[in-house]
Short mmCIF file of C-alpha atoms in Angstrom, two decimals:
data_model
loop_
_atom_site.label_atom_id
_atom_site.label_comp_id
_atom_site.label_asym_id
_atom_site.label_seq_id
_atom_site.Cartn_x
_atom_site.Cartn_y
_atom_site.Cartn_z
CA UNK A 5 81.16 109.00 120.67
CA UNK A 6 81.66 105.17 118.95
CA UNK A 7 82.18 104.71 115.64
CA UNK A 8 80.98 102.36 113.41
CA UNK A 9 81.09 101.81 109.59
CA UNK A 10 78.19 103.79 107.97
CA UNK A 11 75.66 101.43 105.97
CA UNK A 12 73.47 104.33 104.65
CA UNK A 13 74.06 107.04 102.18
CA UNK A 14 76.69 105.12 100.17
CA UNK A 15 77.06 105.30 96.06
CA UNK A 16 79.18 103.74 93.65
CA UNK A 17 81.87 105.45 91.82
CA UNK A 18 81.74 108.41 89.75
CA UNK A 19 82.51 108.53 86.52
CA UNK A 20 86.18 108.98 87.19
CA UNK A 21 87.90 110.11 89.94
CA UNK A 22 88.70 113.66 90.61
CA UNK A 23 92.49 113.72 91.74
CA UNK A 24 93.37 115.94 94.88
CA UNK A 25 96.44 116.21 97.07
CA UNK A 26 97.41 117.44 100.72
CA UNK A 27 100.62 118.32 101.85
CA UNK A 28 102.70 116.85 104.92
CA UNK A 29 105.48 119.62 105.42
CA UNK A 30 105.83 119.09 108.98
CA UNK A 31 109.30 118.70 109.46
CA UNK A 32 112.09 119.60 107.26
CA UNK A 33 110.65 117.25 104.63
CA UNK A 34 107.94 118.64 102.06
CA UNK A 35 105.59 116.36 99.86
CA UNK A 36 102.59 115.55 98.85
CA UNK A 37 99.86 112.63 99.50
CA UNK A 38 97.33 111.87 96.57
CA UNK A 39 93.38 110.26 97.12
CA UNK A 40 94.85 107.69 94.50
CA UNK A 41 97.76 106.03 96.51
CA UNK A 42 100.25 107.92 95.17
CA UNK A 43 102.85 109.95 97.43
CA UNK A 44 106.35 112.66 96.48
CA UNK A 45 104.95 114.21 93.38
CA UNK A 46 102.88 117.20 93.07
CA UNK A 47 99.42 117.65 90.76
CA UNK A 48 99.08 121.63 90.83
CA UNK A 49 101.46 121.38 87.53
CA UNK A 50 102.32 118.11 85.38
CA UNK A 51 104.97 116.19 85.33
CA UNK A 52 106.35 117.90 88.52
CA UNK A 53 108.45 116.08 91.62
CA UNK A 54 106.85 116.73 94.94
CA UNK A 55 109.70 116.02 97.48
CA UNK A 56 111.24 118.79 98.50
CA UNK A 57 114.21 118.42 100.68
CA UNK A 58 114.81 121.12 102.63
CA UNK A 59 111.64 122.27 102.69
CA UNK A 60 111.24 125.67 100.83
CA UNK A 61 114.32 125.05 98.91
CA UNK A 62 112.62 124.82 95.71
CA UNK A 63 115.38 121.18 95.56
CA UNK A 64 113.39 118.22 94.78
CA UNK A 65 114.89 114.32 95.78
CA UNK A 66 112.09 112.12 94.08
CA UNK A 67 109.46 112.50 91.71
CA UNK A 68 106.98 110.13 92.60
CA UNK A 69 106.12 106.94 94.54
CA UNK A 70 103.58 104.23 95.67
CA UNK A 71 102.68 100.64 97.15
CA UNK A 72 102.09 98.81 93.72
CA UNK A 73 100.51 95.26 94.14
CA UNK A 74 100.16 92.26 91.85
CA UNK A 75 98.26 88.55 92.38
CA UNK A 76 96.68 85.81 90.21
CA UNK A 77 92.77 85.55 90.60
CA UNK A 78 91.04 82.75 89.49
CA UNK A 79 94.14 82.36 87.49
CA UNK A 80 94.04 85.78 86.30
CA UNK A 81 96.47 87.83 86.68
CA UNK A 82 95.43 91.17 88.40
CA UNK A 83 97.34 94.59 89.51
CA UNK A 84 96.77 97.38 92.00
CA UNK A 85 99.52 100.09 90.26
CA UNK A 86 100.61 102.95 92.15
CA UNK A 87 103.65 104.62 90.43
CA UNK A 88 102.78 107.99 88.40
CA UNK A 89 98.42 107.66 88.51
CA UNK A 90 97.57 105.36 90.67
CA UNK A 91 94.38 102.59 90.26
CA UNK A 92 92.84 103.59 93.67
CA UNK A 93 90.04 105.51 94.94
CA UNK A 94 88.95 107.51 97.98
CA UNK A 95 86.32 104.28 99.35
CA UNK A 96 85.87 100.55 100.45
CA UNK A 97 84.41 97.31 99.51
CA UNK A 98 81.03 96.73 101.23
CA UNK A 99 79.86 93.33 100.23
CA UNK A 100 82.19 93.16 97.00
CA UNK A 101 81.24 96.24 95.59
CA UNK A 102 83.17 99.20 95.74
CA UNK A 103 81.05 101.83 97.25
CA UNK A 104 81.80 105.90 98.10
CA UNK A 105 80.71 109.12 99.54
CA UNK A 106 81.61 112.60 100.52
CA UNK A 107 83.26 111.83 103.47
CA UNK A 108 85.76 109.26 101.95
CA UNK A 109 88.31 112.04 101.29
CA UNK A 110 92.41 112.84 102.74
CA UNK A 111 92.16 114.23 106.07
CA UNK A 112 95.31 115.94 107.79
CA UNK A 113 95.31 117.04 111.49
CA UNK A 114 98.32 118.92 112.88
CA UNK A 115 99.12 119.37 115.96
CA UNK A 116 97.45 122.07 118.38
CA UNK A 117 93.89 121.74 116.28
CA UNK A 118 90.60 121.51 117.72
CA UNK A 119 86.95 120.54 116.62
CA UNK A 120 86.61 124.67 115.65
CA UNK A 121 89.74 125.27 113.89
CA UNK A 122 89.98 122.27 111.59
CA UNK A 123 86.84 119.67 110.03
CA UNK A 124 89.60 117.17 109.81
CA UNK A 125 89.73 116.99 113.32
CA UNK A 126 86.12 116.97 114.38
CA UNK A 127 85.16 114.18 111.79
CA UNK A 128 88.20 111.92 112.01
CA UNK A 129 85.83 109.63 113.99
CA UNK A 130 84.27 108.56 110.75
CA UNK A 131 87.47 107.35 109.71
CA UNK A 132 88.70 105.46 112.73
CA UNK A 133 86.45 102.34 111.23
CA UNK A 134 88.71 102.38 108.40
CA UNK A 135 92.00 102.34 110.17
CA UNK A 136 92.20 106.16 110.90
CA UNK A 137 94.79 106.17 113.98
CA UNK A 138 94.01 108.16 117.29
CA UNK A 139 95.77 108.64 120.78
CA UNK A 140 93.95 106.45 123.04
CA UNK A 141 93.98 108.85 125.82
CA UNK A 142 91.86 106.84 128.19
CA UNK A 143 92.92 103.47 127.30
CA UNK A 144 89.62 102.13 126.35
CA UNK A 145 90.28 100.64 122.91
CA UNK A 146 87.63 102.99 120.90
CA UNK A 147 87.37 106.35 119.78
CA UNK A 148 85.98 109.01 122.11
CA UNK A 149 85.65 112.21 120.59
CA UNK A 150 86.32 114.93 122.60
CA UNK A 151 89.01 112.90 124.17
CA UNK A 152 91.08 111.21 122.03
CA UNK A 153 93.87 112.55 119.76
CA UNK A 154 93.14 112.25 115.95
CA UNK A 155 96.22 111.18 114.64
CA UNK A 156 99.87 109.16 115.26
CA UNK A 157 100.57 110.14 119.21
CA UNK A 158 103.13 112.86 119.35
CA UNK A 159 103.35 113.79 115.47
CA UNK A 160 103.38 117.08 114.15
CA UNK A 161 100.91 116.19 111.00
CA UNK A 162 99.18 112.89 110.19
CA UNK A 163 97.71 112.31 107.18
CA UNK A 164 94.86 109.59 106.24
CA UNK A 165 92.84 108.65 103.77
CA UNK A 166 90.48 105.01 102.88
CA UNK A 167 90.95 103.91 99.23
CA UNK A 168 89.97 100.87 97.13
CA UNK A 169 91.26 99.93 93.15
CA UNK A 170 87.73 98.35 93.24
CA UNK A 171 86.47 100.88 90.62
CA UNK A 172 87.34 99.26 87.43
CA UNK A 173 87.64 103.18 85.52
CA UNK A 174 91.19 103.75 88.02
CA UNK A 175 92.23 100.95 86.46
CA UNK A 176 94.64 102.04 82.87
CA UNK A 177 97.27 100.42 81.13
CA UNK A 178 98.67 104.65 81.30
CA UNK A 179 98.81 104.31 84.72
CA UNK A 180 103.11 104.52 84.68
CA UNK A 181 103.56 101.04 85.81
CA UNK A 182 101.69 98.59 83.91
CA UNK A 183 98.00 98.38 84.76
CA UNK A 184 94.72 98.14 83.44
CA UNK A 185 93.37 94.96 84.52
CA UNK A 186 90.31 93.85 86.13
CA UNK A 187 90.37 95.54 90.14
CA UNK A 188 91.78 93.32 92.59
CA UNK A 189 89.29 94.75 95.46
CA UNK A 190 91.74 95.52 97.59
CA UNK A 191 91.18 98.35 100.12
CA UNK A 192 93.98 101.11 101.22
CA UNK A 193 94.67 102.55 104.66
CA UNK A 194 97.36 105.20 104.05
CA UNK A 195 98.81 106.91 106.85
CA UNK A 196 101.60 109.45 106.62
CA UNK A 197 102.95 111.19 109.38
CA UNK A 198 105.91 113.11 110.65
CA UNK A 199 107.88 114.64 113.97
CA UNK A 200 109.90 117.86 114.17
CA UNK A 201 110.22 116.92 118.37
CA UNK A 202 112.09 114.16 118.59
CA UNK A 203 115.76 114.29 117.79
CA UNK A 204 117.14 112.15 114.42
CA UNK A 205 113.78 112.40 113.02
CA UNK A 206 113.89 116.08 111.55
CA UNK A 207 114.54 114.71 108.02
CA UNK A 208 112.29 111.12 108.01
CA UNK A 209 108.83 110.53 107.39
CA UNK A 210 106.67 107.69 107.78
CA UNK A 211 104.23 105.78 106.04
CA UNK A 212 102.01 102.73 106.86
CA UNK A 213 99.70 100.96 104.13
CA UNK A 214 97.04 98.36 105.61
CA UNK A 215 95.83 96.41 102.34
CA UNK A 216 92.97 94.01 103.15
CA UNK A 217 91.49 91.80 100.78
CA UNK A 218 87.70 92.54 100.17
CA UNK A 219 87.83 90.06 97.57
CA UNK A 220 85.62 86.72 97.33
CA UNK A 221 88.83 85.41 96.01
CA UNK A 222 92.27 84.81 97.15
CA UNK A 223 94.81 86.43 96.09
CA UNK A 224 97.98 83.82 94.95
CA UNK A 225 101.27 83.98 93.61
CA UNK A 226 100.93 88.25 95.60
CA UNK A 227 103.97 90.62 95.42
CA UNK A 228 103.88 94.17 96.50
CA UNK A 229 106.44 97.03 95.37
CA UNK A 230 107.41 100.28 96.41
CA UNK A 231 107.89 101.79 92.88
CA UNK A 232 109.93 104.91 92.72
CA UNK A 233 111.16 107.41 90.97
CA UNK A 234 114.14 108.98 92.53
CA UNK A 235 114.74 112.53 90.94
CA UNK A 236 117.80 113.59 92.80
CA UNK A 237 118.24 117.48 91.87
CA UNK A 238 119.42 116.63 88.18
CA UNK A 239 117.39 113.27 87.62
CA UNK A 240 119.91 112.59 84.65
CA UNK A 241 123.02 111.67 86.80
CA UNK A 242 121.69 109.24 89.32
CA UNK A 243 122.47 106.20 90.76
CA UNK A 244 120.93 103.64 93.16
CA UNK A 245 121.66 100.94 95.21
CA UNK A 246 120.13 98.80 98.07
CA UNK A 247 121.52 97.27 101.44
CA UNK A 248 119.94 94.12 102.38
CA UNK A 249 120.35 93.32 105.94
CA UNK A 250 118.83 96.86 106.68
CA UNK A 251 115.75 96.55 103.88
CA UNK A 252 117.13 99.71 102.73
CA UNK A 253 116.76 100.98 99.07
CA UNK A 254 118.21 104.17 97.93
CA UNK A 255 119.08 106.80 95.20
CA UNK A 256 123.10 109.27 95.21
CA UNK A 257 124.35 111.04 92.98
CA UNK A 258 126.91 109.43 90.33
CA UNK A 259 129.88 112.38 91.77
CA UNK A 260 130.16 114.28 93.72
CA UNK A 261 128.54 117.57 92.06
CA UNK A 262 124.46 117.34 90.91
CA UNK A 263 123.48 118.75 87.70
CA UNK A 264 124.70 122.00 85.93
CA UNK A 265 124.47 124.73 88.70
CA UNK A 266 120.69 125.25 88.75
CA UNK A 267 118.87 126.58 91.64
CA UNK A 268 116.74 123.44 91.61
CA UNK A 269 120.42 120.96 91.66
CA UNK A 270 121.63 120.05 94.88
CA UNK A 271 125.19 121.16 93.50
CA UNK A 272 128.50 120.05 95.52
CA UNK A 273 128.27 117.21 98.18
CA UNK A 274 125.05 116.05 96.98
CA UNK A 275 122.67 114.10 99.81
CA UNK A 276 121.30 111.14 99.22
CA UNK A 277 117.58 109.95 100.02
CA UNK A 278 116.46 106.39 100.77
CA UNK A 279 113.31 103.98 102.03
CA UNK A 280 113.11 101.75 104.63
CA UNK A 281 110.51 98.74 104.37
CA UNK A 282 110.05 98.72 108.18
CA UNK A 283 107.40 96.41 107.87
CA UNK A 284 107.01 94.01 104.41
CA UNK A 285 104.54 91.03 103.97
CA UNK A 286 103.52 88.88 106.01
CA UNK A 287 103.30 84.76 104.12
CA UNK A 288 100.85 83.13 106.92
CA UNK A 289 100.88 79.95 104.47
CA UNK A 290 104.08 78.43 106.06
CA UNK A 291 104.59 77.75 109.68
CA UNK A 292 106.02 79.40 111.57
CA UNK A 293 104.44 82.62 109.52
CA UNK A 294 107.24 84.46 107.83
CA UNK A 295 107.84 88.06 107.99
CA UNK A 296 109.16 89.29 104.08
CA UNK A 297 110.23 92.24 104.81
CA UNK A 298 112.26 93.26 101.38
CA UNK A 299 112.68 90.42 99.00
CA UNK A 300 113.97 92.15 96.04
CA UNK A 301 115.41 95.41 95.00
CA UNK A 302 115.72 96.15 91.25
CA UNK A 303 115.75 99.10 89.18
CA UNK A 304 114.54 99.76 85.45
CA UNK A 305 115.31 103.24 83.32
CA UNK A 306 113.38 105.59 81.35
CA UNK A 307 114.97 104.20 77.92
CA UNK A 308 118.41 102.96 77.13
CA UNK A 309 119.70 100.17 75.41
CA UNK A 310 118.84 96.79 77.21
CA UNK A 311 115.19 96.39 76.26
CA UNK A 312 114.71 94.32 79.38
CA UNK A 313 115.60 97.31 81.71
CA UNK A 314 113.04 99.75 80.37
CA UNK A 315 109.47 100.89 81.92
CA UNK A 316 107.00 97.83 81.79
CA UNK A 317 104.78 98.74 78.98
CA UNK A 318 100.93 97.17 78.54
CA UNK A 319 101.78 94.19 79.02
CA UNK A 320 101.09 93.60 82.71
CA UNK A 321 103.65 90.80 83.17
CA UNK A 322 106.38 92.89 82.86
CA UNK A 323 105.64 94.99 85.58
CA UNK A 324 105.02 91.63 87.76
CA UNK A 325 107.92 90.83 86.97
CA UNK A 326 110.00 93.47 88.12
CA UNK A 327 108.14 93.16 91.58
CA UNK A 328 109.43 89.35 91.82
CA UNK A 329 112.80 90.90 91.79
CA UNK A 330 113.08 89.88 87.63
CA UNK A 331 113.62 91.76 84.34
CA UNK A 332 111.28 92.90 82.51
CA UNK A 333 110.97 89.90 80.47
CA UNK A 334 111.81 87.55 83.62
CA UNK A 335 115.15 87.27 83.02
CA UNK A 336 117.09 86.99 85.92
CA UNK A 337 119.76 90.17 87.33
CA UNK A 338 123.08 89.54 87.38
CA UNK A 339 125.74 90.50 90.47
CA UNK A 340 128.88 91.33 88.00
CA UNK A 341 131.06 91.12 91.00
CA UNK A 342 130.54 87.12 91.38
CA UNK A 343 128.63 86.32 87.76
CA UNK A 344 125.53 84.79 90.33
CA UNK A 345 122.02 85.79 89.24
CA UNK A 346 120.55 88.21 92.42
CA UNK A 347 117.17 89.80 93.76
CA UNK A 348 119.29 92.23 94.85
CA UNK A 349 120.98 94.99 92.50
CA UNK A 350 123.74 97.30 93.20
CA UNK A 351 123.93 95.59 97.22
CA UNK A 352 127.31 96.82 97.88
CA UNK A 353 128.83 100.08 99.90
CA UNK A 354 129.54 102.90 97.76
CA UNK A 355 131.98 104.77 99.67
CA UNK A 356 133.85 101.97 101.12
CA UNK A 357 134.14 100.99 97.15
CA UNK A 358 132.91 96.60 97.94
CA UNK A 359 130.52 94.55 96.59
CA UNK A 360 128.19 95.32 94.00
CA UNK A 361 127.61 99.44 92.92
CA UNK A 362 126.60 101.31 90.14
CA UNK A 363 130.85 102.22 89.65
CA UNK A 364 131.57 98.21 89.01
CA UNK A 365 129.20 97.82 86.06
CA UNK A 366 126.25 95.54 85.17
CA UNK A 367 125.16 93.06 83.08
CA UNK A 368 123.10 93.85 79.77
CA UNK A 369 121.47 90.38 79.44
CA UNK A 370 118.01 89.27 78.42
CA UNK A 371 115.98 86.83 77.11
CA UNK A 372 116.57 84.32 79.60
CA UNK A 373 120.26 84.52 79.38
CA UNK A 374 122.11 84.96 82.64
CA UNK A 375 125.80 85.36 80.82
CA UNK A 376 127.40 88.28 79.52
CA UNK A 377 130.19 90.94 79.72
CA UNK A 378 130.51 93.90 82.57
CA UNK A 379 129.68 96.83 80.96
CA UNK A 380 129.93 100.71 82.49
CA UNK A 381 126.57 101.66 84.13
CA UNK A 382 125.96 105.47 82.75
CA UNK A 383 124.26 107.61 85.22
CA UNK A 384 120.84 108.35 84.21
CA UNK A 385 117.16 108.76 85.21
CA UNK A 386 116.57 105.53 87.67
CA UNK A 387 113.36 103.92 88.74
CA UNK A 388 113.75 101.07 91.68
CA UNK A 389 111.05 98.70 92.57
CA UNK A 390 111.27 97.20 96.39
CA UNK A 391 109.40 94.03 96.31
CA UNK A 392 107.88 92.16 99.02
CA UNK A 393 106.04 88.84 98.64
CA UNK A 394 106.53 85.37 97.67
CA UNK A 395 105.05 82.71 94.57
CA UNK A 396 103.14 80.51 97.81
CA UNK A 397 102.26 84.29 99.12
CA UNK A 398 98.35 83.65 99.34
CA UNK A 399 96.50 86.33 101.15
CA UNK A 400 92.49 84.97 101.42
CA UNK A 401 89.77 87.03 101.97
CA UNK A 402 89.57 89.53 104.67
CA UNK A 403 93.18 89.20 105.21
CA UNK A 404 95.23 92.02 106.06
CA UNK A 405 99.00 92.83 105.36
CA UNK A 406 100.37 96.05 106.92
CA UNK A 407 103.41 97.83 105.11
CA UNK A 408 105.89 100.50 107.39
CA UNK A 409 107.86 102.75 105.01
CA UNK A 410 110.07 105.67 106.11
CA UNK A 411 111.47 107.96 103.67
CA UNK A 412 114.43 109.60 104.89
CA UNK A 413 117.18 112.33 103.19
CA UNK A 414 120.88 112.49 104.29
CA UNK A 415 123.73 114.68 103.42
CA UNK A 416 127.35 114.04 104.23
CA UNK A 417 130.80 115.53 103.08
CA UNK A 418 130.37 114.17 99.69
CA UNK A 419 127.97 112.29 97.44
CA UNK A 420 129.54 108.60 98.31
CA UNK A 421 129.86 109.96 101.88
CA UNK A 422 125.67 110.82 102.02
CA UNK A 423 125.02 107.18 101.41
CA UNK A 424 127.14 106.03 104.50
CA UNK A 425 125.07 109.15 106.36
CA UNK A 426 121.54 107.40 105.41
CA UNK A 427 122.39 103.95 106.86
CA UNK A 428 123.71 105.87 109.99
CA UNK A 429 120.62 107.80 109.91
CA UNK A 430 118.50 104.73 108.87
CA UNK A 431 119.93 102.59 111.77
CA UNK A 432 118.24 105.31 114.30
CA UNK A 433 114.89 105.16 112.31
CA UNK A 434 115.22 101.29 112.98
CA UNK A 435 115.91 102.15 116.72
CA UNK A 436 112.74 104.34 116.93
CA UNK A 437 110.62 102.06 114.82
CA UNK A 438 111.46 99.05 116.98
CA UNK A 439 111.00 100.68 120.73
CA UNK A 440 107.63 102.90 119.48
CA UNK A 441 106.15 101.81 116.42
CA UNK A 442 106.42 98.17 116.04
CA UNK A 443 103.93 96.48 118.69
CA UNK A 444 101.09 98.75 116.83
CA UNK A 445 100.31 102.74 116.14
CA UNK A 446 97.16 101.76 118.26
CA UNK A 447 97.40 100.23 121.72
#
């Protein structure tokens, strides 16, 4: 059976959109996947983390996270926010107007299911229009039921679901990170999957986000951002950092015990959990077209004393500008190590003690000034925005940019030590992403 987008039995948005979840707990990673964009935190209670690392361990390494977007429309500017809500919807665009049904939901296939034992399975077809992924068995190029594999080829779960911020109610200034303007019309293809067969991968996941523009507008000045909230164990005694040449952002513990000896701390030789922009914009405006990947890495805090460090508020530039790689109020970062403004914050190695980390300091300065003393960096409660996109980034109508993420946890002999594990254990993820994953999850 062939696939096509249905044209019947379509309806515009309910009222508001219900929130629902599914799980991917395949390998030794737990989380959760929202119908809203958002991923790692869990609705069944508020306010509650939602990845669990090792699974069943009841020990959580991040709270929440998402692809948040931002782009000037008809000199407007305009957000897609995906942090602690999320402004998407289970949907699409057909003919600029944002348009669902019933089956515009998450699906999840596992392996070893069949047309009888899961509905997942024996209607993924309707989603293959919308960027669903299958096993080609037979090499044709479509979708043959019966078959083809639903899902990423030799996964253990895959997750999918079709969502569009087109419905201006998703769209709130509450949304965690900014929000609240007029819909960009984007549409969302979020896949998750995972393996628990292939050596090295036991503690990764993966993520792809296909974002095409169903605008009648082009989107200008565009930056995307993985926003995150890393909630290591004790979320009050984190720190982060990034490393560039491996587009690698990533939250440790500030020593080397988390938190006060609850079951829910990680407790002595804490690990340390990172994310991997395999795959970051793509600026087809310049020739030859330039591949983004990550093109900032900053951090802001829930509260403290430099104003220009703190959660972007309702004003929607400030959370723009935190995915250009600025301040809040667009003040540049400063590396304290050199005294030279940076994209890139806390850049250098932690346990070899070089560069740029949390244990040198930073630089308290705002309004525009890019001076100041080195102050101590107190551990705290860290958020960390990895940007990709450019100020001549111009994505037209019907253009697509596809996003590869893989979370990943790592534990080594102590906290420093975990951070030296993840690149180790990021540098295979590159490996696997580069002879499997990057020509296409579809042949």
């Amino acid at each position: 059976t062939s696939y096509a987008r249905p044209k019947e039995n379509v309806s515009q948005a309910p009222s508001s959109i219900v929130k629902t979840q599914v799980i991917s707990d395949g390998n030794n990673i737990s989380t959760w996947i929202w119908n809203t964009g958002v991923f790692n935190q869990d609705l069944r209670t508020s306010n509650t983390p939602g990845f669990q690392w090792p699974k069943g361990s009841n020990k959580y390494a991040i709270f929440t996270s998402g692809l948040s977007m931002a782009a000037v429309v008809n000199n407007s500017l305009r957000l897609a926010s995906v942090s602690y809500s999320g402004e998407y919807g289970p949907g699409y665009i057909l003919n600029g107007v944002p348009v669902t049904n019933s089956i515009f939901k998450l699906y999840k296939v596992s392996r070893g299911d069949n047309n009888n034992t899961n509905p997942d399975f024996a209607n993924w077809g309707l989603m293959v229009p919308y960027g669903a992924p299958f096993d080609d068995i037979n090499s044709n190029g479509v979708y043959d039921a019966g078959t083809d594999k639903p899902g990423i080829k030799n996964a253990v779960q895959t997750i999918f679901v079709c969502l569009t911020d087109g419905f201006p109610e998703t769209h709130t200034s509450s949304e965690g990170f900014s929000g609240g303007t007029d819909p960009l019309n984007a549409e969302m293809h979020l896949t998750a999957w995972s393996y628990d067969n292939i050596a090295g991968l036991e503690d990764v996941q993966f993520l792809r986000m296909e974002i095409i523009n169903k605008n009648s507008s082009a989107w200008e000045k565009t930056h995307f951002g993985f926003v995150a909230d890393p909630d290591l164990g004790d979320a009050t005694d984190d720190y982060i950092g990034c490393d560039i040449s491996r587009n690698l952002g990533y939250c440790y513990n500030s020593d080397d015990v988390d938190g006060t000896g609850a079951q829910s701390h990680y407790g002595v030789s804490p690990p340390a959990v990172g994310i991997d922009m395999l795959k970051g914009a793509i600026n087809r405006n310049v020739t030859p077209n330039a591949d983004l990947y990550m093109t900032s890495f900053v951090f802001f805090s829930n509260g403290g004393p430099t104003v220009c460090e703190t959660d972007p508020g309702s004003e929607n530039i400030e959370a723009y500008n935190y995915l250009r790689g600025l301040k809040s109020d667009s003040t540049r970062f400063v590396n304290p190590v050199n005294m030279q403004t940076t994209k890139y914050c806390y850049n250098g190695e932690p346990e070899a003690n070089t560069g740029w980390t949390e244990y040198f300091g930073k630089v308290n300065n705002c309004g525009g000034d890019t001076t100041g003393s080195v102050v101590s960096s107190a551990p705290g409660d860290r958020r960390s925005v990895m940007g990709s996109g450019a100020s001549n980034l111009k994505i037209v109508p019907g253009e697509k940019q596809t996003f590869m993420f893989a979370q990943m946890v790592a534990r080594g002999t102590n906290n420093k030590n975990s951070v030296t594990k993840l690149k180790t254990l990021d540098d295979a993820v590159q490996l696997f992403y580069d002879n499997n994953l990057s020509v296409g999850i579809n042949q």
